[in-house]
Amino acid sequence: MKRITKVPLNLAQQTKKKRVAAYARVSVETERTHHSLGTQITYYNELIRLNPAWEFAGIYYDEGISGTSRENRDGFNRLIKDAEAGRIDIILTKSISRFARNTIDLLKTIRHLKEIGVEVRFEKENLSTFGMEGEFWITVLASFAEEEVQSIRRNVKWGIRKRFKQGLMHGGSQIYGYRWVDGNYVIVPEEAEVVRHIFANYLAGISAEKTAKELKGIKAFRGGDFDDATIRGMLGNITYTGNLLLQKKFYTDDIEHRKIKNNGELPQYYVENSHEPIIDMATFEKVQKRIAERRKELYFRDPSIPIYPYTGKIICGNCGKNYIRCGRDGWCCSSKKYHKACDGINLNEKMLEKITEGMDFTKIEVAGDELLITLSDGKSVTKKYISTARADYWADSRNVEKHRRCLAKGKRASKYTGLLKCTNCGEYFCHRKNEAKGLDYWRCKGARRPMPCSNWNLKTSLLESLIPETEGIERIDVSDGILSVNYESGGRKEIAWKEE
C-alpha cells in the first residue's frame, strides 16, 4: 500500500532575509549638484533598513559619470563584483536610464545577474528582471533611454559649438597658472611665476626632465608632481599668451564617448586677447621655434620618423598610457614610472626587436605577458613576451650553479644560498647575519616589495637541524610549516617545521 508523507515547509529558508543593495548615479549633463546624489543615497538607506524582510547590503554610486558605458563606473563595477561574489540578492535602482543607457550592455548585465540569482528592480518603470515580461519591457524602455541620451548629447554638442563660433568658452578648462572665475581666466600669481620659470628654462637650454626635477615638491594643478610630459604640454599651450584656441579636442560617437585630439575633423576657433597673459607672444613663439628645431635635430630632419622605432607605438593594456624609453634599452609604462600607478611589465628593446623582426607594425598593446601587435595592413598578431628580467630569467638551475661556483671559489656563501625558494611569491631567501645582535636567519626577498610577502624568517640553526647536508639538493620550497626538498635525482621529501 502506498504511503504518503507531507513534507513540511522550510520556514527557516522562507524567513531568511534578502540582502538588498541600491545603485545611484548622477551625470553632469542633467544633475549638476551633489544634492541629487545625496538625496538618492538617503532615500535608499531608509527604504532598505525600514523593510523587516530585507538586510542592508550597501549603497553603490557613481557621480558625474556617463551611463552609456561601464568604463570608469567604479561604483557600478563594484556592485557587479559583489553580486557575483554572492553578497547581494536584490538590486534597487531609480530607473533604467540610471542603470545603463546602452541597450546591449544593459541586457548583457541583467541577464548575467539573473543567471546568478540576482534580481534588479527599476522603480520608475515598476519592473523587475524576475517578472514575467520584465526583459521585453526593459529592452523597449532601454532603447528609448539610449535614444534620449543621444539626443541630449547632440543638443549639448550643438550648444557648445555655437558658443565656440561666438568665441566663447564652454566652462573653463583646468590649467595651471589660472582659475576660472565668472566666465574668465584669472591669474594665480605664485603659479604664474612657475609657468614663467618653465618657459625661461626651456629657452636657456634646460630640458623638461631637468625642470621637472627642479620643481620637485611643487604641486601641479591636480596635486601631483610635475613631470616632463606635463611641462611639454605647458610649453605648447597658447592659452598662456592670453589667447584661446577652441575645440582642440572633441568627443567621439554617442556610445563610446571618448575625448580625442582634433586633427582637422572639426573646425577650430582662435580668440585673441581673451584674458590676461602670463607669457608674451614673442616668448611663446621663440619656444615653439626652439621645439621645432629640436624636433628636426632628433628626428633626423624628418618629423615623421620617431627618435626610437617604438616611440609612441607601445600602449599599456592596464592603464592605456604610452610606454616610454627607460634606461639604455628598456621600455616601461609612463604611469608606472612617474606615478607608480600601474603594474604593467617592463620590456627589453632587444627582445622586442626579435619579436617584431620583419613586421611593419603601427601599434603594440601590452596585455600581461602578451603583445597584441597591429600591422599596417590592419591585421593583428599576438606574441608571447618572455621576460629577460633577472627575477624572471634566473631559473632554479642557474641559482644552484651560482651557489656551486661560489663554494668552489671559497667565497662566503652558505650551503643554503640559492636553494630556499618562497612558495608565496616565488622569490628566493637571502641570508641575514648580525653577530653583534646574535642574529643569523634567512629572509624572503619578497619582503622588500611594495606589497611585501608575508612568508616567514628561517633561523639558520633550525635549517641545520632539519637539513644538515645540501649535497644533491636542487631546491627547497618553503611554505607554512613544510620544507619541500627537491633533489637533483628527481626525488622529493617533505619536512615539517615550526618557528623556534
Short mmCIF file of C-alpha atoms in Angstrom, two decimals:
data_model
loop_
_atom_site.label_atom_id
_atom_site.label_comp_id
_atom_site.label_asym_id
_atom_site.label_seq_id
_atom_site.Cartn_x
_atom_site.Cartn_y
_atom_site.Cartn_z
CA MET A 1 0.00 0.00 0.00
CA LYS A 2 1.30 3.46 -0.92
CA ARG A 3 2.49 5.62 1.95
CA ILE A 4 2.24 9.39 1.57
CA THR A 5 4.12 11.75 3.89
CA LYS A 6 3.61 15.50 3.85
CA VAL A 7 6.90 17.41 3.60
CA PRO A 8 6.73 20.48 5.87
CA LEU A 9 7.71 23.91 4.55
CA ASN A 10 11.26 25.02 5.20
CA LEU A 11 10.33 28.02 7.34
CA ALA A 12 13.96 28.90 8.01
CA GLN A 13 14.56 29.26 4.27
CA GLN A 14 11.36 31.27 3.79
CA THR A 15 12.11 33.70 6.58
CA LYS A 16 15.71 34.30 5.55
CA LYS A 17 16.19 38.00 4.87
CA LYS A 18 17.02 39.16 1.37
CA ARG A 19 20.30 41.05 1.03
CA VAL A 20 19.35 44.25 -0.76
CA ALA A 21 21.68 46.85 -2.31
CA ALA A 22 20.94 50.02 -4.26
CA TYR A 23 22.68 51.75 -7.16
CA ALA A 24 22.53 55.52 -7.71
CA ARG A 25 24.13 57.65 -10.42
CA VAL A 26 24.05 61.30 -11.39
CA SER A 27 25.60 62.71 -14.55
CA VAL A 28 26.98 66.18 -15.12
CA GLU A 29 24.73 66.55 -18.17
CA THR A 30 21.45 66.69 -16.25
CA GLU A 31 22.14 66.78 -12.50
CA ARG A 32 24.98 69.09 -11.63
CA THR A 33 24.70 69.25 -7.86
CA HIS A 34 25.83 66.84 -5.17
CA HIS A 35 22.39 67.27 -3.59
CA SER A 36 20.72 64.92 -6.12
CA LEU A 37 23.11 62.07 -5.32
CA GLY A 38 22.81 62.66 -1.58
CA THR A 39 19.01 62.53 -1.85
CA GLN A 40 19.12 59.17 -3.65
CA ILE A 41 21.52 57.67 -1.10
CA THR A 42 19.41 58.83 1.86
CA TYR A 43 16.22 57.52 0.24
CA TYR A 44 17.61 54.03 -0.41
CA ASN A 45 19.22 53.85 3.04
CA GLU A 46 15.87 54.38 4.70
CA LEU A 47 13.90 52.23 2.22
CA ILE A 48 16.09 49.15 2.77
CA ARG A 49 16.63 49.46 6.52
CA LEU A 50 12.93 50.01 7.29
CA ASN A 51 11.88 46.79 5.50
CA PRO A 52 11.98 43.92 8.07
CA ALA A 53 12.33 41.33 5.29
CA TRP A 54 15.49 42.95 3.91
CA GLU A 55 19.09 43.05 5.05
CA PHE A 56 21.12 46.12 4.08
CA ALA A 57 23.85 45.15 1.59
CA GLY A 58 25.18 48.61 0.74
CA ILE A 59 24.69 51.67 -1.48
CA TYR A 60 26.79 51.86 -4.66
CA TYR A 61 27.02 55.07 -6.65
CA ASP A 62 28.82 57.00 -9.39
CA GLU A 63 28.91 60.78 -9.65
CA GLY A 64 29.45 62.81 -12.82
CA ILE A 65 29.95 59.65 -14.91
CA SER A 66 28.30 58.74 -18.22
CA GLY A 67 25.88 55.83 -18.15
CA THR A 68 26.45 54.76 -21.75
CA SER A 69 29.42 52.56 -20.90
CA ARG A 70 30.66 50.58 -17.88
CA GLU A 71 34.15 52.01 -18.30
CA ASN A 72 35.15 54.24 -15.35
CA ARG A 73 31.91 53.45 -13.47
CA ASP A 74 33.73 52.23 -10.37
CA GLY A 75 30.64 52.06 -8.18
CA PHE A 76 28.70 50.04 -10.75
CA ASN A 77 31.59 47.66 -11.34
CA ARG A 78 31.98 47.06 -7.58
CA LEU A 79 28.25 46.34 -7.39
CA ILE A 80 28.51 43.66 -10.10
CA LYS A 81 31.60 42.08 -8.47
CA ASP A 82 29.85 41.88 -5.09
CA ALA A 83 26.78 40.38 -6.75
CA GLU A 84 28.99 37.76 -8.44
CA ALA A 85 30.57 37.03 -5.05
CA GLY A 86 27.12 36.13 -3.66
CA ARG A 87 26.76 39.13 -1.33
CA ILE A 88 23.57 40.55 -2.93
CA ASP A 89 20.10 39.12 -3.68
CA ILE A 90 18.24 42.23 -4.92
CA ILE A 91 19.46 45.46 -6.55
CA LEU A 92 17.26 48.56 -6.43
CA THR A 93 17.76 51.46 -8.83
CA LYS A 94 15.79 54.57 -9.74
CA SER A 95 15.30 53.84 -13.43
CA ILE A 96 16.68 52.03 -16.46
CA SER A 97 18.48 55.21 -17.54
CA ARG A 98 20.31 55.32 -14.17
CA PHE A 99 21.43 51.70 -14.54
CA ALA A 100 22.54 51.89 -18.19
CA ARG A 101 21.63 53.74 -21.38
CA ASN A 102 23.36 51.34 -23.72
CA THR A 103 20.77 48.65 -24.55
CA ILE A 104 23.35 45.96 -25.37
CA ASP A 105 25.28 46.45 -22.12
CA LEU A 106 22.06 46.60 -20.10
CA LEU A 107 20.66 43.32 -21.44
CA LYS A 108 24.01 41.59 -21.07
CA THR A 109 24.29 42.75 -17.44
CA ILE A 110 20.74 41.93 -16.30
CA ARG A 111 20.87 38.50 -17.98
CA HIS A 112 24.13 37.74 -16.23
CA LEU A 113 22.70 38.86 -12.88
CA LYS A 114 19.57 36.78 -13.47
CA GLU A 115 21.70 33.70 -14.17
CA ILE A 116 23.44 34.06 -10.80
CA GLY A 117 20.15 34.61 -8.99
CA VAL A 118 20.27 38.39 -8.51
CA GLU A 119 17.10 40.40 -9.15
CA VAL A 120 17.16 44.01 -10.40
CA ARG A 121 14.17 46.28 -9.69
CA PHE A 122 13.62 49.54 -11.61
CA GLU A 123 11.42 51.80 -9.51
CA LYS A 124 10.33 54.40 -12.05
CA GLU A 125 9.22 51.78 -14.60
CA ASN A 126 7.92 49.41 -11.86
CA LEU A 127 9.74 46.48 -13.49
CA SER A 128 11.68 43.51 -12.15
CA THR A 129 14.06 41.25 -14.04
CA PHE A 130 12.32 38.32 -12.33
CA GLY A 131 8.91 39.41 -13.69
CA MET A 132 7.02 37.52 -16.40
CA GLU A 133 7.61 40.05 -19.19
CA GLY A 134 10.34 42.04 -17.49
CA GLU A 135 13.05 41.62 -20.12
CA PHE A 136 10.74 42.55 -23.01
CA TRP A 137 9.69 45.85 -21.47
CA ILE A 138 13.21 46.58 -20.21
CA THR A 139 14.52 46.15 -23.78
CA VAL A 140 11.89 48.52 -25.17
CA LEU A 141 12.37 51.18 -22.49
CA ALA A 142 16.19 50.91 -22.62
CA SER A 143 16.07 51.66 -26.34
CA PHE A 144 14.11 54.84 -25.58
CA ALA A 145 16.61 55.75 -22.84
CA GLU A 146 19.52 55.23 -25.23
CA GLU A 147 17.93 57.46 -27.85
CA GLU A 148 17.19 60.05 -25.18
CA VAL A 149 20.81 60.34 -24.06
CA GLN A 150 22.00 60.57 -27.66
CA SER A 151 19.50 63.35 -28.28
CA ILE A 152 20.70 65.21 -25.16
CA ARG A 153 24.31 64.86 -26.26
CA ARG A 154 23.56 66.14 -29.75
CA ASN A 155 21.84 69.19 -28.26
CA VAL A 156 24.72 69.81 -25.84
CA LYS A 157 27.29 69.50 -28.64
CA TRP A 158 25.30 71.91 -30.81
CA GLY A 159 25.23 74.45 -27.96
CA ILE A 160 28.97 74.11 -27.28
CA ARG A 161 29.90 74.53 -30.95
CA LYS A 162 27.63 77.55 -31.26
CA ARG A 163 29.49 79.16 -28.32
CA PHE A 164 32.82 78.33 -29.97
CA LYS A 165 31.73 80.13 -33.15
CA GLN A 166 31.00 83.17 -30.98
CA GLY A 167 34.47 82.93 -29.39
CA LEU A 168 33.08 81.83 -26.02
CA MET A 169 34.48 79.09 -23.78
CA HIS A 170 32.26 76.23 -22.62
CA GLY A 171 33.26 76.39 -18.98
CA GLY A 172 36.93 76.77 -18.23
CA SER A 173 39.49 74.05 -18.94
CA GLN A 174 41.64 73.42 -15.88
CA ILE A 175 45.06 74.96 -16.46
CA TYR A 176 47.95 75.58 -14.10
CA GLY A 177 48.51 79.30 -13.53
CA TYR A 178 44.84 80.30 -13.91
CA ARG A 179 41.50 79.81 -12.21
CA TRP A 180 38.15 80.06 -13.99
CA VAL A 181 36.17 82.82 -12.24
CA ASP A 182 32.86 84.26 -13.50
CA GLY A 183 33.46 83.16 -17.09
CA ASN A 184 37.10 84.34 -17.33
CA TYR A 185 40.61 83.09 -16.65
CA VAL A 186 42.16 84.86 -13.63
CA ILE A 187 45.91 84.62 -12.97
CA VAL A 188 47.17 82.87 -9.81
CA PRO A 189 50.40 84.89 -9.10
CA GLU A 190 52.51 82.18 -7.43
CA GLU A 191 51.61 79.62 -10.14
CA ALA A 192 52.26 82.18 -12.89
CA GLU A 193 55.85 82.51 -11.62
CA VAL A 194 56.32 78.76 -12.03
CA VAL A 195 54.96 78.96 -15.60
CA ARG A 196 57.40 81.78 -16.47
CA HIS A 197 60.25 79.77 -14.93
CA ILE A 198 59.38 76.76 -17.12
CA PHE A 199 59.43 78.84 -20.32
CA ALA A 200 62.66 80.63 -19.29
CA ASN A 201 64.35 77.31 -18.54
CA TYR A 202 63.49 75.90 -21.94
CA LEU A 203 64.90 78.94 -23.74
CA ALA A 204 68.04 78.60 -21.60
CA GLY A 205 68.52 75.07 -22.94
CA ILE A 206 67.31 73.24 -19.82
CA SER A 207 65.30 70.12 -20.70
CA ALA A 208 61.78 69.39 -19.48
CA GLU A 209 63.16 66.44 -17.46
CA LYS A 210 65.61 68.67 -15.56
CA THR A 211 62.96 71.33 -14.98
CA ALA A 212 60.64 68.66 -13.54
CA LYS A 213 63.37 67.69 -11.06
CA GLU A 214 63.85 71.35 -10.12
CA LEU A 215 60.12 71.64 -9.38
CA LYS A 216 60.00 68.55 -7.17
CA GLY A 217 57.90 69.42 -4.14
CA ILE A 218 55.79 71.99 -6.01
CA LYS A 219 52.39 70.52 -6.79
CA ALA A 220 50.86 70.66 -10.26
CA PHE A 221 47.19 71.54 -10.78
CA ARG A 222 45.79 68.15 -9.74
CA GLY A 223 48.07 67.81 -6.72
CA GLY A 224 50.73 65.54 -8.23
CA ASP A 225 54.35 66.32 -9.04
CA PHE A 226 55.40 67.93 -12.32
CA ASP A 227 56.79 65.50 -14.88
CA ASP A 228 58.38 66.08 -18.28
CA ALA A 229 55.15 65.29 -20.16
CA THR A 230 53.22 67.91 -18.16
CA ILE A 231 55.89 70.52 -18.80
CA ARG A 232 55.97 69.81 -22.54
CA GLY A 233 52.21 70.24 -22.64
CA MET A 234 52.51 73.60 -20.89
CA LEU A 235 55.21 74.77 -23.31
CA GLY A 236 52.83 74.23 -26.23
CA ASN A 237 49.71 75.73 -24.61
CA ILE A 238 48.83 79.00 -26.32
CA THR A 239 46.38 79.89 -23.51
CA TYR A 240 49.35 81.29 -21.54
CA THR A 241 49.65 84.08 -24.14
CA GLY A 242 46.17 85.46 -23.34
CA ASN A 243 44.65 83.89 -26.45
CA LEU A 244 42.40 80.85 -26.84
CA LEU A 245 42.24 78.03 -29.38
CA LEU A 246 38.79 76.48 -29.08
CA GLN A 247 37.74 72.90 -29.92
CA LYS A 248 41.22 71.41 -29.60
CA LYS A 249 39.54 68.12 -28.63
CA PHE A 250 36.14 66.56 -29.21
CA TYR A 251 34.11 63.53 -28.18
CA THR A 252 33.60 60.52 -30.43
CA ASP A 253 30.21 58.88 -31.11
CA ASP A 254 27.44 58.71 -28.53
CA ILE A 255 28.19 55.18 -27.38
CA GLU A 256 31.98 55.26 -26.88
CA HIS A 257 32.00 58.94 -25.86
CA ARG A 258 35.83 59.21 -25.81
CA LYS A 259 37.63 62.55 -25.94
CA ILE A 260 40.25 62.68 -28.70
CA LYS A 261 42.52 65.31 -30.25
CA ASN A 262 41.03 67.37 -33.09
CA ASN A 263 43.34 66.79 -36.04
CA GLY A 264 41.15 68.66 -38.53
CA GLU A 265 37.99 66.58 -38.22
CA LEU A 266 36.14 69.67 -36.87
CA PRO A 267 36.80 73.42 -37.27
CA GLN A 268 38.81 75.27 -34.59
CA TYR A 269 38.37 78.90 -33.48
CA TYR A 270 41.17 81.27 -32.44
CA VAL A 271 40.18 84.01 -29.96
CA GLU A 272 42.67 86.86 -29.45
CA ASN A 273 43.09 88.85 -26.21
CA SER A 274 40.51 86.80 -24.34
CA HIS A 275 42.25 87.09 -20.94
CA GLU A 276 45.41 88.41 -19.22
CA PRO A 277 48.60 86.71 -20.48
CA ILE A 278 51.29 85.05 -18.34
CA ILE A 279 53.73 84.67 -21.26
CA ASP A 280 54.13 87.27 -24.01
CA MET A 281 53.62 86.11 -27.59
CA ALA A 282 57.26 86.75 -28.54
CA THR A 283 58.50 84.35 -25.83
CA PHE A 284 55.91 81.73 -26.78
CA GLU A 285 56.91 81.88 -30.45
CA LYS A 286 60.61 81.56 -29.54
CA VAL A 287 59.79 78.42 -27.56
CA GLN A 288 57.76 76.95 -30.45
CA LYS A 289 60.64 77.68 -32.83
CA ARG A 290 63.11 76.00 -30.46
CA ILE A 291 60.80 72.97 -30.14
CA ALA A 292 60.59 72.69 -33.95
CA GLU A 293 64.38 72.94 -34.28
CA ARG A 294 64.86 70.37 -31.57
CA ARG A 295 62.41 68.04 -33.31
CA LYS A 296 64.34 68.34 -36.56
CA GLU A 297 67.60 67.50 -34.78
CA LEU A 298 66.15 64.49 -33.02
CA TYR A 299 64.05 63.24 -35.90
CA PHE A 300 66.87 63.47 -38.43
CA ARG A 301 65.13 66.40 -40.15
CA ASP A 302 62.04 64.25 -40.79
CA PRO A 303 59.25 64.76 -38.20
CA SER A 304 57.53 61.54 -39.28
CA ILE A 305 60.43 59.41 -38.01
CA PRO A 306 60.47 58.97 -34.20
CA ILE A 307 63.67 59.07 -32.15
CA TYR A 308 63.32 55.35 -31.45
CA PRO A 309 61.45 52.79 -33.58
CA TYR A 310 58.97 52.10 -30.75
CA THR A 311 58.26 55.72 -29.71
CA GLY A 312 54.52 56.33 -29.49
CA LYS A 313 53.70 52.79 -30.63
CA ILE A 314 53.60 50.80 -27.38
CA ILE A 315 50.39 51.10 -25.33
CA CYS A 316 49.87 49.74 -21.81
CA GLY A 317 46.89 47.37 -21.71
CA ASN A 318 46.41 48.06 -17.99
CA CYS A 319 46.01 51.85 -17.93
CA GLY A 320 46.07 52.93 -21.60
CA LYS A 321 49.18 55.12 -21.24
CA ASN A 322 52.12 55.10 -23.66
CA TYR A 323 55.31 53.22 -22.95
CA ILE A 324 58.43 55.39 -22.77
CA ARG A 325 62.11 54.59 -23.01
CA CYS A 326 63.70 53.69 -19.67
CA GLY A 327 67.45 53.36 -19.41
CA ARG A 328 69.60 52.30 -22.34
CA ASP A 329 67.43 49.59 -23.84
CA GLY A 330 64.24 49.33 -21.80
CA TRP A 331 60.61 50.44 -22.20
CA CYS A 332 58.14 50.96 -19.36
CA CYS A 333 54.63 52.32 -18.81
CA SER A 334 54.77 56.11 -18.25
CA SER A 335 52.14 55.87 -15.50
CA LYS A 336 54.24 53.25 -13.74
CA LYS A 337 57.43 55.33 -13.98
CA TYR A 338 56.08 58.74 -12.97
CA HIS A 339 53.07 57.97 -10.77
CA LYS A 340 53.68 54.39 -9.52
CA ALA A 341 50.06 53.81 -10.56
CA CYS A 342 50.40 50.80 -12.87
CA ASP A 343 51.94 47.33 -12.71
CA GLY A 344 52.47 46.85 -16.45
CA ILE A 345 55.57 44.79 -17.26
CA ASN A 346 58.83 46.37 -18.45
CA LEU A 347 60.06 45.46 -21.94
CA ASN A 348 63.57 44.88 -23.24
CA GLU A 349 64.25 46.50 -26.63
CA LYS A 350 66.42 43.65 -27.93
CA MET A 351 63.65 41.18 -27.12
CA LEU A 352 61.13 43.49 -28.86
CA GLU A 353 63.36 43.61 -31.95
CA LYS A 354 63.40 39.80 -32.10
CA ILE A 355 59.62 39.58 -31.73
CA THR A 356 58.82 42.29 -34.30
CA GLU A 357 61.57 41.42 -36.79
CA GLY A 358 60.24 41.76 -40.34
CA MET A 359 56.91 43.22 -39.20
CA ASP A 360 55.50 46.53 -40.47
CA PHE A 361 53.52 47.44 -37.36
CA THR A 362 51.65 50.54 -36.17
CA LYS A 363 50.85 49.64 -32.55
CA ILE A 364 51.84 47.20 -29.80
CA GLU A 365 49.45 46.74 -26.87
CA VAL A 366 50.96 45.10 -23.78
CA ALA A 367 48.42 42.79 -22.12
CA GLY A 368 50.06 40.90 -19.27
CA ASP A 369 52.82 38.83 -20.84
CA GLU A 370 51.29 39.04 -24.33
CA LEU A 371 51.92 41.63 -27.06
CA LEU A 372 48.95 42.42 -29.33
CA ILE A 373 50.64 43.75 -32.47
CA THR A 374 48.60 45.73 -35.01
CA LEU A 375 50.12 45.59 -38.51
CA SER A 376 49.97 48.37 -41.10
CA ASP A 377 47.52 46.35 -43.21
CA GLY A 378 45.02 46.31 -40.33
CA LYS A 379 45.64 42.70 -39.31
CA SER A 380 46.86 41.82 -35.83
CA VAL A 381 49.02 39.11 -34.30
CA THR A 382 49.59 38.05 -30.69
CA LYS A 383 53.08 37.21 -29.44
CA LYS A 384 54.19 35.88 -26.07
CA TYR A 385 56.75 38.10 -24.34
CA ILE A 386 59.42 36.18 -22.44
CA SER A 387 60.86 38.43 -19.76
CA THR A 388 64.63 38.82 -19.59
CA ALA A 389 64.44 40.49 -16.18
CA ARG A 390 66.77 38.87 -13.69
CA ALA A 391 63.95 37.93 -11.33
CA ASP A 392 62.21 36.01 -14.13
CA TYR A 393 65.26 34.77 -16.02
CA TRP A 394 67.19 33.42 -13.07
CA ALA A 395 65.88 29.84 -13.08
CA ASP A 396 66.40 27.32 -10.27
CA SER A 397 69.24 25.56 -12.11
CA ARG A 398 71.08 28.88 -12.50
CA ASN A 399 70.76 29.62 -8.80
CA VAL A 400 72.18 26.19 -7.93
CA GLU A 401 75.04 26.64 -10.41
CA LYS A 402 75.88 30.05 -8.97
CA HIS A 403 75.81 28.54 -5.49
CA ARG A 404 78.23 25.76 -6.51
CA ARG A 405 80.67 28.23 -8.15
CA CYS A 406 80.72 30.41 -5.05
CA LEU A 407 81.55 27.43 -2.81
CA ALA A 408 84.23 26.21 -5.24
CA LYS A 409 85.92 29.64 -5.23
CA GLY A 410 85.86 29.81 -1.46
CA LYS A 411 83.51 32.80 -1.39
CA ARG A 412 81.44 33.49 1.71
CA ALA A 413 78.35 31.63 0.52
CA SER A 414 76.28 29.49 2.83
CA LYS A 415 75.39 25.96 1.81
CA TYR A 416 71.75 27.12 1.67
CA THR A 417 72.45 30.03 -0.73
CA GLY A 418 70.28 29.82 -3.85
CA LEU A 419 68.28 26.85 -2.58
CA LEU A 420 65.49 28.30 -0.40
CA LYS A 421 62.51 29.40 -2.53
CA CYS A 422 59.32 31.02 -1.23
CA THR A 423 56.09 29.34 -2.36
CA ASN A 424 54.11 32.55 -1.64
CA CYS A 425 55.81 34.94 -4.06
CA GLY A 426 58.39 32.88 -5.96
CA GLU A 427 61.39 34.85 -4.63
CA TYR A 428 64.49 33.25 -3.05
CA PHE A 429 65.56 33.65 0.55
CA CYS A 430 68.66 35.70 1.36
CA HIS A 431 70.99 35.35 4.33
CA ARG A 432 70.89 37.90 7.17
CA LYS A 433 73.56 37.80 9.86
CA ASN A 434 74.46 40.23 12.66
CA GLU A 435 76.98 38.79 15.09
CA ALA A 436 76.74 41.78 17.46
CA LYS A 437 72.99 41.19 17.92
CA GLY A 438 73.25 37.42 17.68
CA LEU A 439 71.07 37.24 14.56
CA ASP A 440 71.50 34.53 11.92
CA TYR A 441 68.47 33.86 9.74
CA TRP A 442 67.08 33.64 6.19
CA ARG A 443 64.50 36.09 4.86
CA CYS A 444 62.34 36.05 1.69
CA LYS A 445 63.41 38.75 -0.81
CA GLY A 446 59.73 39.42 -1.47
CA ALA A 447 59.58 41.18 1.91
CA ARG A 448 61.16 44.22 0.19
CA ARG A 449 58.37 44.63 -2.36
CA PRO A 450 55.81 47.50 -2.17
CA MET A 451 53.27 44.79 -1.27
CA PRO A 452 55.57 42.69 0.97
CA CYS A 453 55.46 38.91 1.05
CA SER A 454 54.10 37.50 4.31
CA ASN A 455 56.42 34.50 4.39
CA TRP A 456 58.43 33.60 7.46
CA ASN A 457 62.03 34.08 8.59
CA LEU A 458 64.01 30.86 8.97
CA LYS A 459 66.78 30.61 11.57
CA THR A 460 69.99 29.04 10.30
CA SER A 461 70.15 26.84 13.41
CA LEU A 462 66.71 25.41 12.53
CA LEU A 463 67.80 24.68 8.93
CA GLU A 464 70.96 22.93 10.11
CA SER A 465 68.98 20.73 12.47
CA LEU A 466 66.49 19.73 9.77
CA ILE A 467 68.68 19.67 6.63
CA PRO A 468 72.33 19.34 7.74
CA GLU A 469 73.60 18.43 4.23
CA THR A 470 72.67 20.10 0.93
CA GLU A 471 74.74 17.99 -1.48
CA GLY A 472 72.46 16.76 -4.30
CA ILE A 473 69.63 19.17 -3.43
CA GLU A 474 68.28 21.26 -6.31
CA ARG A 475 65.77 23.41 -4.43
CA ILE A 476 64.00 23.75 -1.08
CA ASP A 477 60.44 25.13 -1.29
CA VAL A 478 59.46 27.00 1.87
CA SER A 479 55.78 27.11 2.84
CA ASP A 480 53.78 27.34 6.06
CA GLY A 481 55.07 24.51 8.25
CA ILE A 482 56.60 22.48 5.37
CA LEU A 483 60.05 22.42 3.74
CA SER A 484 59.80 20.54 0.42
CA VAL A 485 63.25 19.27 -0.52
CA ASN A 486 63.68 18.67 -4.28
CA TYR A 487 66.67 16.51 -5.22
CA GLU A 488 68.68 16.68 -8.45
CA SER A 489 67.91 12.99 -8.97
CA GLY A 490 64.20 13.82 -9.16
CA GLY A 491 63.20 12.72 -5.65
CA ARG A 492 61.28 14.86 -3.18
CA LYS A 493 60.92 14.87 0.60
CA GLU A 494 58.73 17.00 2.85
CA ILE A 495 59.92 18.06 6.31
CA ALA A 496 57.65 19.64 8.89
CA TRP A 497 58.98 22.72 10.70
CA LYS A 498 57.84 25.39 13.10
CA GLU A 499 59.36 28.61 14.39
CA GLU A 500 61.61 28.21 17.40
#
